XYZ file of C-alpha atoms in Angstrom:
593
model
C 18.720 17.198 137.004
C 18.074 19.535 134.395
C 21.720 19.308 132.876
C 20.893 15.707 132.791
C 17.494 15.854 130.727
C 19.145 18.119 128.788
C 21.217 16.147 127.986
C 19.225 12.691 127.058
C 17.444 15.271 124.851
C 20.514 15.547 122.985
C 21.646 12.378 122.550
C 17.777 11.354 120.986
C 18.233 14.522 118.558
C 21.518 13.171 117.177
C 19.966 9.717 117.283
C 17.340 10.087 115.430
C 18.694 12.069 112.732
C 21.454 9.343 112.038
C 24.215 9.961 109.472
C 24.388 8.401 106.530
C 26.069 5.457 105.773
C 29.212 6.197 103.774
C 30.010 2.162 102.903
C 27.845 2.106 100.219
C 26.639 5.158 97.091
C 23.431 5.786 96.397
C 21.966 4.885 93.250
C 19.911 7.726 91.449
C 17.030 6.881 89.382
C 17.700 5.798 85.910
C 17.455 8.583 83.541
C 14.821 8.646 80.633
C 15.956 8.079 77.378
C 17.386 10.769 75.369
C 14.775 13.059 73.497
C 15.384 13.055 69.823
C 14.238 17.346 70.416
C 17.609 19.347 69.898
C 19.153 20.477 72.935
C 18.670 24.067 74.611
C 22.008 26.010 75.252
C 21.044 25.043 79.369
C 20.395 21.322 78.369
C 23.853 20.895 76.521
C 25.672 22.908 79.649
C 24.480 20.446 81.899
C 24.673 17.365 79.962
C 27.808 15.715 81.473
C 27.653 12.730 83.259
C 27.221 14.413 86.224
C 23.720 15.684 85.357
C 22.624 13.108 87.452
C 23.486 14.155 90.909
C 21.348 13.078 93.660
C 18.275 14.984 95.411
C 18.228 17.037 98.472
C 17.027 14.035 99.853
C 20.222 11.987 99.218
C 23.354 11.801 101.048
C 25.600 15.109 100.361
C 28.468 13.347 98.236
C 32.102 13.158 99.901
C 33.240 14.132 96.276
C 32.430 16.923 94.515
C 31.210 16.848 90.603
C 33.642 17.803 88.190
C 33.726 21.327 86.515
C 31.074 21.634 84.533
C 32.570 23.061 81.359
C 30.634 24.957 78.289
C 29.460 22.580 75.919
C 31.080 22.052 72.400
C 30.199 25.126 69.766
C 27.835 23.751 67.226
C 29.500 25.678 64.207
C 27.591 25.358 60.725
C 29.189 22.591 58.476
C 30.886 22.870 55.093
C 29.006 21.712 52.081
C 29.668 18.285 50.671
C 33.147 17.564 48.960
C 35.530 15.199 47.308
C 38.843 14.650 49.247
C 41.886 16.527 47.212
C 43.454 14.612 44.748
C 46.189 12.760 46.910
C 47.670 9.195 47.231
C 44.769 7.559 49.033
C 43.020 8.050 45.394
C 44.413 5.005 44.152
C 45.148 3.068 47.526
C 45.184 -0.212 49.274
C 45.569 -0.137 52.756
C 47.265 -3.309 54.843
C 46.060 -3.503 58.351
C 49.046 -5.453 61.038
C 48.669 -6.401 64.185
C 52.679 -5.767 64.872
C 52.605 -8.299 67.483
C 51.355 -11.310 65.491
C 53.285 -10.521 62.388
C 56.827 -11.031 62.678
C 58.980 -11.530 65.493
C 62.928 -10.503 64.786
C 64.500 -11.177 67.979
C 62.877 -14.618 69.146
C 60.682 -13.793 72.030
C 57.401 -14.498 70.461
C 56.508 -11.322 69.915
C 56.124 -9.560 66.446
C 58.235 -6.147 66.850
C 58.858 -3.071 64.611
C 62.228 -4.158 63.427
C 60.300 -7.493 62.550
C 57.816 -5.692 60.509
C 60.763 -3.745 58.789
C 62.424 -6.853 57.588
C 58.705 -7.796 55.717
C 58.126 -4.415 54.224
C 59.094 -6.134 50.600
C 56.202 -8.468 51.199
C 53.968 -5.749 51.229
C 55.648 -3.410 48.333
C 59.152 -3.871 47.391
C 58.979 -0.594 45.762
C 59.088 -1.854 42.013
C 55.848 -0.889 40.580
C 56.004 -3.448 37.921
C 54.924 -6.305 40.034
C 56.738 -9.530 41.632
C 56.201 -11.136 44.604
C 55.079 -8.409 46.837
C 51.164 -7.679 47.417
C 51.958 -3.875 45.909
C 49.620 -2.405 48.829
C 50.984 0.693 49.152
C 49.352 2.332 52.590
C 49.908 0.261 55.773
C 47.496 0.978 58.874
C 49.007 -0.389 62.415
C 47.056 -1.586 64.999
C 48.032 0.478 68.675
C 52.219 0.825 69.040
C 51.970 3.621 71.763
C 52.961 2.243 75.239
C 50.051 0.311 76.531
C 48.741 -1.427 79.785
C 47.648 -5.411 77.775
C 48.451 -6.917 74.431
C 46.044 -5.277 72.276
C 46.843 -1.560 72.993
C 43.987 0.045 73.124
C 44.537 0.994 76.628
C 47.425 3.451 76.046
C 49.517 4.329 79.566
C 52.194 6.598 77.017
C 50.962 8.471 74.122
C 54.611 9.630 73.018
C 56.666 6.194 73.674
C 56.548 2.593 71.001
C 55.280 -0.253 73.218
C 58.463 -1.849 74.858
C 57.466 -5.199 73.414
C 57.765 -3.559 70.075
C 61.191 -1.690 70.257
C 61.658 1.742 70.658
C 60.871 5.315 68.988
C 63.918 5.061 66.465
C 62.964 1.580 65.630
C 59.431 3.116 64.789
C 61.427 5.804 62.659
C 63.560 3.763 60.490
C 60.149 1.791 60.464
C 58.364 4.845 58.463
C 61.700 5.741 56.618
C 61.589 2.698 55.112
C 58.630 1.846 54.388
C 58.469 5.693 52.381
C 61.037 4.513 50.518
C 59.368 1.760 48.702
C 56.160 3.938 48.744
C 54.062 3.054 51.471
C 52.221 5.328 53.422
C 52.216 4.562 57.058
C 49.071 5.160 59.275
C 48.744 4.200 63.015
C 45.311 3.886 65.391
C 45.032 6.703 67.381
C 43.112 5.836 71.070
C 41.759 9.354 71.884
C 38.033 7.959 73.281
C 39.676 6.583 76.373
C 43.200 5.821 78.210
C 43.938 3.281 80.189
C 43.165 3.078 84.209
C 46.924 2.826 84.355
C 47.982 5.811 82.604
C 49.470 8.268 85.164
C 46.793 10.725 84.268
C 44.111 8.538 85.711
C 46.205 7.126 88.849
C 46.502 10.642 89.695
C 42.659 11.613 88.882
C 41.193 8.193 90.877
C 43.410 9.355 94.234
C 43.377 13.005 94.743
C 40.501 14.701 93.794
C 42.490 18.117 93.920
C 44.586 16.461 90.558
C 45.097 19.204 87.803
C 43.569 15.776 85.745
C 40.952 15.277 87.917
C 38.225 16.848 85.039
C 40.060 14.838 82.423
C 37.884 12.211 82.796
C 34.576 12.008 83.522
C 32.919 11.150 87.896
C 29.440 10.702 89.565
C 29.318 10.731 93.519
C 26.304 7.952 92.580
C 25.984 5.349 90.189
C 23.598 7.154 87.599
C 21.698 3.636 86.760
C 21.844 3.595 83.536
C 23.562 1.118 80.054
C 25.821 1.367 77.507
C 24.899 1.310 73.967
C 24.554 -2.778 73.476
C 23.777 -3.227 77.456
C 27.092 -3.135 79.265
C 28.166 -1.680 82.427
C 29.331 2.054 81.988
C 29.658 3.312 85.480
C 32.391 2.050 87.527
C 33.149 1.620 91.374
C 36.497 3.434 92.118
C 38.715 1.705 94.141
C 39.446 4.806 96.166
C 36.626 6.068 97.256
C 32.580 6.261 97.160
C 32.367 7.323 93.509
C 31.993 6.550 89.882
C 33.679 6.827 86.592
C 32.483 6.688 83.468
C 34.718 4.027 80.845
C 32.060 3.214 77.984
C 34.230 -0.093 77.251
C 35.575 -1.478 80.258
C 36.592 -0.465 83.773
C 40.520 -0.423 82.766
C 39.658 1.972 79.702
C 37.815 5.379 81.495
C 37.055 7.452 79.083
C 38.181 11.025 78.629
C 36.364 14.454 79.133
C 36.610 16.080 75.852
C 34.196 19.083 77.079
C 37.489 19.685 78.823
C 39.884 22.254 76.872
C 43.041 20.497 78.546
C 41.801 17.621 77.045
C 40.934 18.541 73.584
C 44.493 20.481 73.498
C 46.522 17.031 74.768
C 44.930 15.037 71.668
C 45.919 17.923 69.463
C 49.684 17.555 70.926
C 49.202 13.932 71.001
C 48.130 13.740 66.655
C 51.504 16.589 66.382
C 53.455 14.248 67.977
C 52.839 11.967 65.744
C 52.576 13.656 62.650
C 55.632 15.332 62.935
C 58.006 13.598 65.363
C 57.309 10.180 63.978
C 56.597 10.583 60.850
C 53.267 9.632 60.123
C 50.995 9.885 57.096
C 47.825 9.840 59.305
C 45.603 7.824 62.065
C 42.852 5.332 62.102
C 40.623 6.881 64.973
C 39.399 4.137 67.282
C 35.925 4.219 68.832
C 35.165 8.047 67.508
C 31.401 7.684 68.003
C 31.661 7.285 71.516
C 34.199 10.896 72.267
C 31.118 13.425 73.781
C 28.540 11.601 76.016
C 25.197 13.517 76.735
C 24.177 11.885 79.742
C 23.018 8.074 78.686
C 23.059 9.689 74.885
C 26.539 7.699 74.465
C 27.039 7.815 70.936
C 26.707 9.797 67.606
C 26.191 13.073 69.522
C 25.858 16.493 68.527
C 29.274 17.476 70.447
C 30.684 14.712 68.779
C 30.544 16.033 65.326
C 31.637 19.575 66.804
C 34.666 18.000 68.040
C 35.566 16.060 65.059
C 35.226 19.230 63.162
C 37.830 21.358 65.321
C 39.855 17.687 65.471
C 40.159 17.348 61.555
C 40.534 21.135 60.984
C 43.480 20.959 63.643
C 44.900 18.120 61.946
C 44.603 19.923 58.617
C 46.829 22.929 60.725
C 49.389 20.692 62.069
C 50.192 18.455 58.832
C 48.249 19.340 55.625
C 47.024 16.972 53.905
C 47.188 14.109 56.744
C 44.720 11.343 56.505
C 42.160 10.279 59.062
C 40.147 7.479 58.856
C 37.171 7.299 61.560
C 35.872 3.906 63.063
C 32.277 3.826 64.115
C 31.681 0.547 64.243
C 28.556 -1.409 62.363
C 28.272 1.783 60.733
C 26.836 1.991 57.060
C 25.746 4.476 54.474
C 22.356 5.688 56.766
C 24.325 6.261 60.284
C 27.576 7.428 58.677
C 25.856 10.294 56.200
C 26.007 12.603 59.965
C 29.456 12.635 59.624
C 30.411 14.193 56.790
C 31.361 16.587 54.777
C 33.294 18.845 57.057
C 34.810 15.829 60.052
C 36.810 13.182 58.926
C 38.289 12.588 55.835
C 36.341 9.115 55.690
C 34.648 5.862 57.640
C 34.502 2.433 57.492
C 31.821 1.214 55.434
C 30.400 -1.933 57.580
C 27.478 -2.347 55.439
C 29.507 -3.036 52.251
C 31.590 -5.021 53.903
C 28.336 -6.945 54.923
C 27.363 -6.937 51.088
C 29.920 -8.416 50.030
C 29.810 -11.238 52.249
C 26.584 -11.963 51.868
C 26.861 -12.210 48.329
C 30.037 -14.643 48.568
C 27.626 -16.852 51.103
C 24.828 -17.078 49.317
C 26.151 -16.663 45.769
C 23.538 -13.846 44.528
C 25.066 -10.352 43.384
C 22.145 -8.190 45.200
C 23.607 -7.826 48.469
C 26.990 -6.171 47.466
C 25.768 -3.799 44.673
C 22.012 -2.539 46.886
C 25.091 -1.870 49.822
C 27.650 -0.657 47.094
C 24.968 1.951 45.311
C 23.718 2.670 48.803
C 27.234 4.264 49.701
C 27.215 5.955 46.754
C 23.767 7.989 47.072
C 24.615 8.727 50.773
C 27.786 8.961 50.774
C 30.371 11.773 49.377
C 32.270 10.183 46.589
C 35.288 8.207 47.263
C 35.434 9.075 50.912
C 34.305 5.802 52.617
C 37.035 2.618 53.040
C 35.375 -0.899 52.036
C 36.765 -4.151 53.380
C 35.828 -7.499 54.227
C 36.498 -7.962 58.005
C 39.028 -6.967 60.525
C 40.582 -7.409 64.507
C 37.358 -7.242 65.978
C 35.405 -9.554 63.948
C 35.794 -13.035 62.597
C 38.318 -13.711 60.194
C 36.182 -13.434 56.391
C 37.703 -17.080 55.776
C 35.721 -18.279 58.675
C 33.027 -16.209 57.553
C 32.779 -17.917 54.575
C 33.062 -21.552 55.932
C 36.423 -21.708 54.385
C 35.963 -22.186 51.244
C 38.364 -20.907 49.386
C 36.594 -20.100 46.031
C 34.311 -17.558 48.433
C 36.889 -15.992 49.839
C 38.510 -15.323 46.008
C 35.226 -13.618 45.030
C 35.029 -11.840 47.804
C 38.505 -9.993 47.261
C 37.775 -9.655 43.290
C 34.551 -7.707 44.986
C 36.433 -5.607 47.285
C 39.354 -4.823 44.808
C 37.425 -3.603 42.128
C 34.832 -1.674 43.963
C 34.700 2.535 45.134
C 36.753 3.608 48.088
C 39.846 2.900 49.639
C 39.815 -0.609 50.235
C 41.544 -2.021 53.742
C 42.871 -5.989 54.131
C 43.588 -7.510 56.967
C 46.663 -9.099 57.518
C 46.724 -12.932 56.613
C 43.342 -12.626 54.642
C 45.156 -12.892 51.354
C 46.274 -16.351 52.295
C 42.959 -17.406 53.641
C 43.683 -17.134 57.429
C 41.012 -18.627 59.680
C 40.181 -17.296 63.225
C 37.045 -17.570 65.526
C 36.611 -15.140 68.815
C 37.708 -14.990 71.398
C 39.777 -11.753 70.629
C 43.132 -13.587 70.789
C 42.266 -15.975 68.117
C 41.314 -13.760 65.025
C 44.743 -12.084 65.795
C 46.841 -14.939 65.554
C 50.286 -14.574 64.246
C 51.054 -14.418 60.608
C 51.231 -17.824 59.234
C 54.502 -17.297 56.382
C 55.934 -21.308 56.303
C 54.873 -24.499 57.617
C 57.564 -24.814 59.959
C 57.328 -24.497 63.721
C 56.204 -21.383 65.117
C 54.693 -21.304 61.320
C 57.824 -18.636 60.400
C 56.928 -16.143 62.621
C 59.211 -16.356 65.382
C 62.252 -19.002 66.139
C 60.990 -19.045 69.943
C 57.273 -19.544 71.229
C 54.806 -17.539 69.605
C 52.859 -15.481 71.994
C 49.517 -17.130 70.813
C 49.752 -20.079 68.885
C 49.461 -20.036 65.043
C 46.118 -21.602 63.653
C 46.416 -25.400 63.245
C 46.287 -25.010 59.650
C 49.218 -23.536 59.476
C 51.345 -26.160 57.745
C 48.835 -26.220 54.273
C 47.521 -22.448 54.886
C 51.084 -19.761 54.501
C 52.527 -17.811 52.165
C 55.373 -19.935 51.068
C 52.638 -22.953 49.928
C 50.813 -20.505 47.869
C 53.582 -18.121 46.827
C 54.425 -19.838 43.673
C 50.890 -21.308 42.787
C 49.534 -19.085 39.912
C 45.512 -19.394 41.081
C 46.705 -19.477 44.717
C 44.267 -17.008 47.070
C 47.552 -15.108 47.832
C 48.276 -14.311 43.560
C 44.792 -13.350 43.487
C 44.942 -10.762 45.911
C 48.512 -9.385 44.360
C 46.915 -9.201 40.856
C 43.775 -7.130 42.247
C 45.677 -4.706 44.444
C 47.751 -4.049 41.726
C 44.890 -3.411 39.206
C 43.297 -1.242 41.874
C 46.493 0.884 42.537
C 47.598 0.874 38.896
C 44.313 1.569 37.454
C 43.080 4.760 38.153
C 39.362 3.604 36.700
C 39.487 1.064 39.499
C 41.582 2.931 42.239
C 39.104 5.824 41.667
C 36.515 5.865 38.777
C 32.901 6.309 38.478
C 30.648 3.732 39.149
C 27.671 2.386 36.631
C 25.876 -0.723 37.766
C 24.987 -2.777 34.308
C 22.043 -4.669 33.723
C 23.113 -8.494 33.461
C 21.448 -11.539 32.807
C 21.889 -14.734 34.580
C 22.608 -13.506 37.810
C 26.156 -11.659 37.290
C 27.367 -8.450 39.057
C 28.376 -6.184 36.494
C 29.182 -2.376 36.575
C 31.478 0.112 34.123
C 33.930 2.159 35.863
C 35.948 5.378 34.524
C 38.616 7.935 35.433
C 39.758 10.375 32.197
C 40.868 8.411 29.848
C 41.048 4.899 31.583
C 37.766 2.674 31.334
C 37.132 -0.484 32.799
C 34.376 -3.524 32.980
C 33.892 -5.743 35.881
C 31.711 -8.629 35.404
C 31.794 -10.804 38.699
C 29.955 -14.250 39.110
C 29.461 -15.077 42.751
C 27.522 -17.955 42.351
C 29.399 -21.846 42.669
C 28.520 -22.554 39.481
C 29.840 -21.437 35.866
C 27.429 -18.303 33.744
C 26.896 -18.746 30.295
C 25.645 -16.730 27.913
C 25.630 -13.564 30.260
C 25.008 -10.307 28.243
C 25.206 -6.483 29.583
C 23.266 -3.434 28.989
C 22.111 0.115 30.340
C 20.421 3.001 28.656
C 23.299 5.112 29.655
C 26.884 5.476 31.104
C 29.894 7.796 31.441
C 31.673 6.025 28.513
C 31.835 7.920 25.376
C 30.310 6.895 22.148
C 32.349 4.439 19.679
C 33.792 1.235 19.811
C 36.324 0.287 22.874
C 38.762 -2.489 22.392
C 38.970 -4.784 25.503
C 42.174 -5.822 27.013
C 41.646 -8.904 29.234
C 42.799 -7.761 32.729
C 41.622 -10.546 34.981
C 39.949 -13.935 34.153
C 39.861 -15.666 30.969
C 38.001 -15.881 27.144
C 37.312 -14.095 23.790
C 36.041 -10.717 24.384
C 34.295 -8.810 21.322
C 34.810 -5.199 21.211
C 32.406 -3.130 22.629
C 30.175 -0.992 21.128
C 28.625 2.195 22.698
C 26.079 4.127 21.571
C 24.464 7.623 22.376
C 24.494 8.446 26.300
C 26.725 5.872 26.688
C 24.469 2.993 26.246
C 25.276 -0.727 25.857
C 22.940 -3.193 24.368
C 22.958 -6.996 24.848
C 26.949 -7.198 24.925
C 28.194 -10.604 25.023
C 30.440 -12.383 27.183
C 32.442 -15.636 27.398
C 31.676 -18.537 30.155
C 32.590 -17.004 33.262
C 33.853 -20.040 35.716
C 32.129 -19.874 39.040
C 33.388 -17.425 41.883
C 35.276 -15.517 39.454
C 35.410 -12.441 37.322
C 36.456 -10.937 34.158
C 37.879 -7.510 34.744
C 38.120 -5.750 30.974
C 40.304 -3.094 29.967
C 38.533 -0.295 27.478
C 40.525 1.069 24.995
C 39.949 3.524 21.720
């Protein structure tokens, strides 16, 4: 009886305790909003995603948290600096989605050999002119082997996407581009990999994997969401745990608190610079590189990592060029990314200012955005554009208005900075979301397949391709394509327009007017954003960088008769009169002594 009673007591104790269920992982209480107070050494050490570990009252994790690597060292910043002189001074970069540019083999997918076949359209190597755009830099959206069509979920950093060709094809592309004076930069996607990457598959399935701490894990759902309200903690399909991915579950973030991951990123950069021969990188999603719990963009550790990565690139290939994507970045928010991090960043504020002025006809938004960038950012170390592969195409934003598209191009290509042009923008291609429809095949001709392929295109061209294409615009001197050709060539051949200073002028009548000067080369730009002609425009300023004296105007773009420009003391100009400026056009004038 005593034995039976003891047995019943033991059973009751076991039932009363109850083992925790493993069916659903516990959810932690959402953390408080990040404090603006600088992190202490201890807080920084613990500021990984695993900082939201369960309390003792919760179930014991079945999978251990990753090793807490020390925080990235926050070294001193350098003084603001201009870039050393280089090819970027007077460059125009042309953004290309290889899948949609030109198909060389009829399978409906653009490829490296197709891009090689169309290099003369971008730049034929003859600086005196011709039918090429004259762009001297191309930015290729991701070309490494990836899981999906867009390439931003890499599965092999050291191999060209099979749909596009081979590593040898790519090396030939670089050689052919360089022979024409075209620099090649590629999209480098380092924030995350594909969930199909061998590293992640190993880490997912084996807690003892050498790649386990290359990613960010938690035994519970920490409960907070991402910067735009998205889900960032994703349930593992392998066990009761979660992993972090700021974009989607199929793109798990890498853990840059792990020195092994930092070293691997530098090896990847070295491969592309030394083995593949590229001239630099566009770095994707750069503000998300290192997280501090629920602080998920622009952290101090992110800036520290970027300083070390930029220094590594300079050691690997001195003079290699870097441009960063800080989505939505403008003068105020971009200021933290200088002076000793990447070379330049896309300036979304200037892009928005140009489009707002083009849409409204008022010069204010454009001039305000440019002045803000000039006042807040190191000179020439920012990259203006109109739209890119993540946004509705500029012609769609401008309501299909060819005049607005023309004046937007004028503003872009006469502004300071390194301008980027999205493929097809120069012919007025349209495109609205979803993403596949803003990345449609290049419209070369009005023939079936838009001259992009002899097969069935991976994505149908826009419906207007029979009338909006390169062949139709090629011989029309007033076409958007030929406006781009003229403006790109002016930007790349006139130092004043490529790298000159910027002095806004007082203009009557609603024009945007400014002077640019580099050494002995000077230019005057007057833009009419409105849909009406501007008559009686006069220009004035109390000071500029021009030396006193009389300047002979050379009409570079536009029409009309111009009088000599008289410049007084301190570069002053008084009531300089201009001829009528037609709607949504400009006058660009070279100034000689």
